[in-house]
XYZ file of C-alpha atoms in Angstrom:
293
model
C -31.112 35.241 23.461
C -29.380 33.039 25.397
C -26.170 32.998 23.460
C -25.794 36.539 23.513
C -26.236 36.139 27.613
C -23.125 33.537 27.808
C -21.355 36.065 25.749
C -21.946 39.165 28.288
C -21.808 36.768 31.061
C -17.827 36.207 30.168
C -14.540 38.131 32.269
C -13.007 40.928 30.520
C -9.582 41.172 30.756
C -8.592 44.973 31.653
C -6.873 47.215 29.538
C -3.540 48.460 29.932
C -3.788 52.299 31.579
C -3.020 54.882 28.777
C 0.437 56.431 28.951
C 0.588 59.404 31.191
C 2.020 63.055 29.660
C 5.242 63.841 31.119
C 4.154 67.390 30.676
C 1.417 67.229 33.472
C 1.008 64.791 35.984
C -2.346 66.280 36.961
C -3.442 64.836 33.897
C -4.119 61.452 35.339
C -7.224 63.057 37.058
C -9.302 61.962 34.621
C -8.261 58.220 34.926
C -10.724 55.274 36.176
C -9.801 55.134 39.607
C -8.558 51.515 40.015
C -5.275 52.800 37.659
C -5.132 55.871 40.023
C -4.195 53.651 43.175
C -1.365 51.862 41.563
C 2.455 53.243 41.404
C 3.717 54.485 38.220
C 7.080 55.179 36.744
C 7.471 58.467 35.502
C 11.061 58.838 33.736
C 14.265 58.011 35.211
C 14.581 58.560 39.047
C 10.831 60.232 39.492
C 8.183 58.102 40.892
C 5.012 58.853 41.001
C 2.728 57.380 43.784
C -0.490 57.342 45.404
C -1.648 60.412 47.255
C -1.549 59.658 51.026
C -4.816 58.722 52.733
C -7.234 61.942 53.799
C -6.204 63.917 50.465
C -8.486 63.769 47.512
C -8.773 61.144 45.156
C -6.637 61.788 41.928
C -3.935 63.697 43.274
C -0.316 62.691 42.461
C 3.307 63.852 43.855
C 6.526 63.470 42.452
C 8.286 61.549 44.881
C 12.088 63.061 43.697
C 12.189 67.057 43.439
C 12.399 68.114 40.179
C 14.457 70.723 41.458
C 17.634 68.599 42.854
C 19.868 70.573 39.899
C 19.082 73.991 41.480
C 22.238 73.926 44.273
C 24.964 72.872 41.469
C 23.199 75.427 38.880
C 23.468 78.515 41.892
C 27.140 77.689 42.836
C 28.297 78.228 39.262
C 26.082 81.165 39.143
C 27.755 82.307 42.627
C 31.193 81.719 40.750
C 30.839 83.786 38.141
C 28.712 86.640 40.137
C 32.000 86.908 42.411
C 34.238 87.147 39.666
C 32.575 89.816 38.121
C 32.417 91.639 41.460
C 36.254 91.234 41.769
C 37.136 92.897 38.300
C 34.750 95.880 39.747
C 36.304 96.040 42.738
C 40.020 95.637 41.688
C 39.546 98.344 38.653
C 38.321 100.826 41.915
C 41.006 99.815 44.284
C 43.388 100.657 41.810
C 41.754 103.745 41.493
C 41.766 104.601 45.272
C 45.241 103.736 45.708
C 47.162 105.389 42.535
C 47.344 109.139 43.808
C 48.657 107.843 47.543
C 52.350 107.309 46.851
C 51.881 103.738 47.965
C 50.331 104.861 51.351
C 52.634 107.339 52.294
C 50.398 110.262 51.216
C 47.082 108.515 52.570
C 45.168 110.544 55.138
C 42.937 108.466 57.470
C 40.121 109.020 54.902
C 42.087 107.271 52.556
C 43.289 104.440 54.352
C 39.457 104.017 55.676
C 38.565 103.611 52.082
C 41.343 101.682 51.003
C 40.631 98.997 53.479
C 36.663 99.045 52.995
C 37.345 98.495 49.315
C 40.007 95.296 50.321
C 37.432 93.892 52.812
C 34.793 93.507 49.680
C 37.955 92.114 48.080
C 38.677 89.790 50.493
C 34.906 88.190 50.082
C 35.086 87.464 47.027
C 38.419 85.719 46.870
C 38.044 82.528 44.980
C 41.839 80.961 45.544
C 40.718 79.442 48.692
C 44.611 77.730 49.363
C 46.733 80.340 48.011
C 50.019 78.246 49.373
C 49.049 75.354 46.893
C 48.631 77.810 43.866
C 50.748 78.524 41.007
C 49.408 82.329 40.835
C 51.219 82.819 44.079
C 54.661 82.567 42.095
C 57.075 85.282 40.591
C 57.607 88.618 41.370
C 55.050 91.306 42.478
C 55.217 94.905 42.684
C 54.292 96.820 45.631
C 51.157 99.444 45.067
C 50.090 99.624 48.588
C 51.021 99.467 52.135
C 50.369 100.844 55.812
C 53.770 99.239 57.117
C 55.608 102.294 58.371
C 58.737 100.556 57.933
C 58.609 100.530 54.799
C 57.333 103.665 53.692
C 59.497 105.550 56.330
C 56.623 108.658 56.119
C 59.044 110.199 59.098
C 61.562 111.472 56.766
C 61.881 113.832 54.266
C 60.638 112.925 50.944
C 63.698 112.762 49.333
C 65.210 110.623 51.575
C 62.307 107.473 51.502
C 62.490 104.681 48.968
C 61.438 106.481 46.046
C 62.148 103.533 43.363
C 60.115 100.503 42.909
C 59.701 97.690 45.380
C 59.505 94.264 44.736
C 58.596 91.216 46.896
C 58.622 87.679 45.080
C 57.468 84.458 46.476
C 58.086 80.712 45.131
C 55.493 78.635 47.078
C 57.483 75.155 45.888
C 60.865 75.838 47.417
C 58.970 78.534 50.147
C 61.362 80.840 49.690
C 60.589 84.858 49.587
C 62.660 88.031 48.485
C 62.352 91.276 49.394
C 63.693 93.861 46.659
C 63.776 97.842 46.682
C 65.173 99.657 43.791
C 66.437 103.482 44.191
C 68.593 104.666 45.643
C 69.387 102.136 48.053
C 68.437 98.469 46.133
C 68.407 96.724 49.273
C 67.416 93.331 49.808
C 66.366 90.630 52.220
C 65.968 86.799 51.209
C 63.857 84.759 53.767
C 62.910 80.877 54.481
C 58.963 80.338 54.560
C 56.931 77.941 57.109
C 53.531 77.031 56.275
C 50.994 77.525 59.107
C 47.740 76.843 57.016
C 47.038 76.606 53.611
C 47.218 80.860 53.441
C 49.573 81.803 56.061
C 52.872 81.404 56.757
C 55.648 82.131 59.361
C 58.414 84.316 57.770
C 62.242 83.592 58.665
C 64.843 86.391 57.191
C 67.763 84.847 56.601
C 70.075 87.079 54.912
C 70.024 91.148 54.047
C 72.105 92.675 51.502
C 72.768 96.028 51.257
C 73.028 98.325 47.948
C 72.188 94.377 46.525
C 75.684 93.389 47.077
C 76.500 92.881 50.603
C 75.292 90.274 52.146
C 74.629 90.231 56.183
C 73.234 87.449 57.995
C 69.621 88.060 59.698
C 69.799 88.632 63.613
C 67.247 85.732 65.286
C 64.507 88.191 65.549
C 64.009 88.655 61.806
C 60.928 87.109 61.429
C 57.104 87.641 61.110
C 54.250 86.053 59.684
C 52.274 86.749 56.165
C 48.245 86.092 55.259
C 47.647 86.424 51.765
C 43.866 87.023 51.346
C 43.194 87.636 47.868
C 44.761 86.176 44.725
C 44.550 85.900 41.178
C 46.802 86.339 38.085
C 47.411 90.361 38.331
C 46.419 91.178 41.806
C 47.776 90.259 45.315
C 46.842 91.078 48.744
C 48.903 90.354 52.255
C 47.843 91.252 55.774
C 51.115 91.023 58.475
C 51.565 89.559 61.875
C 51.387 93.699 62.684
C 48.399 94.653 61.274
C 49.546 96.259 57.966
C 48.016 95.307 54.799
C 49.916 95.104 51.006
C 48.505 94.852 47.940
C 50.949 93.761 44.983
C 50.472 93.500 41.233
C 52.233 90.713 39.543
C 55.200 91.850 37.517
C 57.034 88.495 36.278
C 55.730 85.133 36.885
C 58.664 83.218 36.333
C 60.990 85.030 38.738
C 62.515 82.591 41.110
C 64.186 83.595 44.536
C 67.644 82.766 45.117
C 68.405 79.696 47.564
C 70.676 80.373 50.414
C 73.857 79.725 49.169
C 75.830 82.451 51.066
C 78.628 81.112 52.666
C 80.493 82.448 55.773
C 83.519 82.621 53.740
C 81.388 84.812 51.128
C 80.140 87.237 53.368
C 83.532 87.949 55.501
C 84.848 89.174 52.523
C 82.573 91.828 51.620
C 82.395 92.510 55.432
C 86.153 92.945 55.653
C 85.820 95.296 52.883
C 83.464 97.512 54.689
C 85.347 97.359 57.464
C 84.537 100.985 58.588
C 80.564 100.533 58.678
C 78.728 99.469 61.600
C 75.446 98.293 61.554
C 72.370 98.967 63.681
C 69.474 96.766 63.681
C 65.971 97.424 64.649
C 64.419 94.099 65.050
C 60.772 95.763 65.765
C 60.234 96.841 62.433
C 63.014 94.638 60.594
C 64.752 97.989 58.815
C 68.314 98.037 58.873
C 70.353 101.254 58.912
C 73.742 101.673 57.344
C 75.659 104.005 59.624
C 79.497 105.399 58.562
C 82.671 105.298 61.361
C 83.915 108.404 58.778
């Protein structure tokens, strides 16, 4: 007997602890508890460790959040969430707006609605620095505006801007145009200053009239322009005034014309129309052609 009593009698080395199931880490429960105490490795960046003193033997924590993806994973979600709202909301701002003869029809109702609709617009605008985006360039066609000015809803019908307006924009040279087609195709070119990344300060530099002749801008031609939505088809602008436009893009790779008037240039046409005077009202901008005949 005393051989097999040396033999019992002899250290044991331990065995190594079993692997642990990635799929449950409450698993190791069942574990002899002198593996329990020591720190595992579970996978790449998770530890697992030793529950902290007072809590009951066997319990385990992962000591990264599985979860860490979840912020990344929403803001895509987010993304695409607010795009789809967009498309909803453009397709029934377009819808709101078509009957209203660009806002010159629009009752207070309408306007109400209009702007409620632009507002959700506005929320979900995902071209954070319009002044440093490409969609910003070319020429877009007015749909909708409040500006009075523009729409002139003081005069008869038949004698407001019944043809299309344009306004174009090149955010690399920061130059603007103003364009209205019949019957009177005037124009009005204008220098832009960048105030933020979505605003700028807008300098008219140069009117032309029936799109041929050209009068320099009196010093008070100037405003300033938000834009607070923007993608490739839609547009929309807020004023230094309070009025709000919203444009459709009509040709992307319209460029405005630099100022290369001369003085030499415009006395000509001026001498030609010698018997016109002109009459400037620098609160709204509008110029009106008035004949000496």
């Amino acid at each position: 007997m005393a051989p097999a009593s040396l033999t019992l009698s002899l250290p044991r080395a331990p065995l190594p602890p079993p692997a642990i199931p990635s799929s449950s880490v409450a698993a190791c429960s069942h574990l002899p508890a002198t593996w329990r105490g020591t720190e595992r490795k579970r996978g790449p960046g998770i530890a697992l460790a030793a529950a902290p003193a007072g809590r009951q033997a066997g319990r385990w924590r992962a000591g990264v959040s599985s979860f860490s993806f979840l912020p990344s994973f929403f803001t895509g979600n987010k993304g695409e969430k607010d795009a789809e709202k967009a498309m909803r909301l453009k397709e029934e701002l377009l819808t709101a707006i078509a009957p209203l003869d660009r806002g010159a029809e629009a009752t207070p109702e309408d306007k109400e609605r209009v702007e409620e609709i632009v507002q959700q617009l506005e929320a979900v605008n995902q071209v954070k620095e319009p002044l440093k985006s490409d969609l910003l360039n070319g020429k877009w066609e007015l749909l909708y505006t409040t500006s009075t000015s523009i729409l002139q809803p003081q005069r008869p019908k038949y004698l407001r801007p019944f043809g299309k307006i344009y306004q174009a924009i090149n955010a690399d040279t920061l130059r603007a145009q103003n364009m209205e087609t019949w019957p009177y195709f005037n124009q009005v070119t204008a220098n832009l200053v960048p105030l933020n990344p979505r605003r700028v300060a807008v300098k008219f530099d140069y009117f032309k009239i029936f799109s041929l002749i050209p009068i320099k801008s009196p010093g008070s031609g100037k405003g300033e322009l938000e834009i607070t939505y923007l993608d490739e088809e839609l547009r929309v602008s807020r004023g230094d005034k309070g009025n709000l436009f919203v444009l459709k893009m009509i040709d992307p790779t319209y460029r405005v014309p630099l100022n290369t008037i001369g003085n030499g240039y415009m006395a000509e046409y001026l001498s030609t129309f010698w018997n016109m005077k002109i009459a400037w009202s620098s609160a709204h901008h509008i110029l009106t052609i008035k004949s000496n005949i």
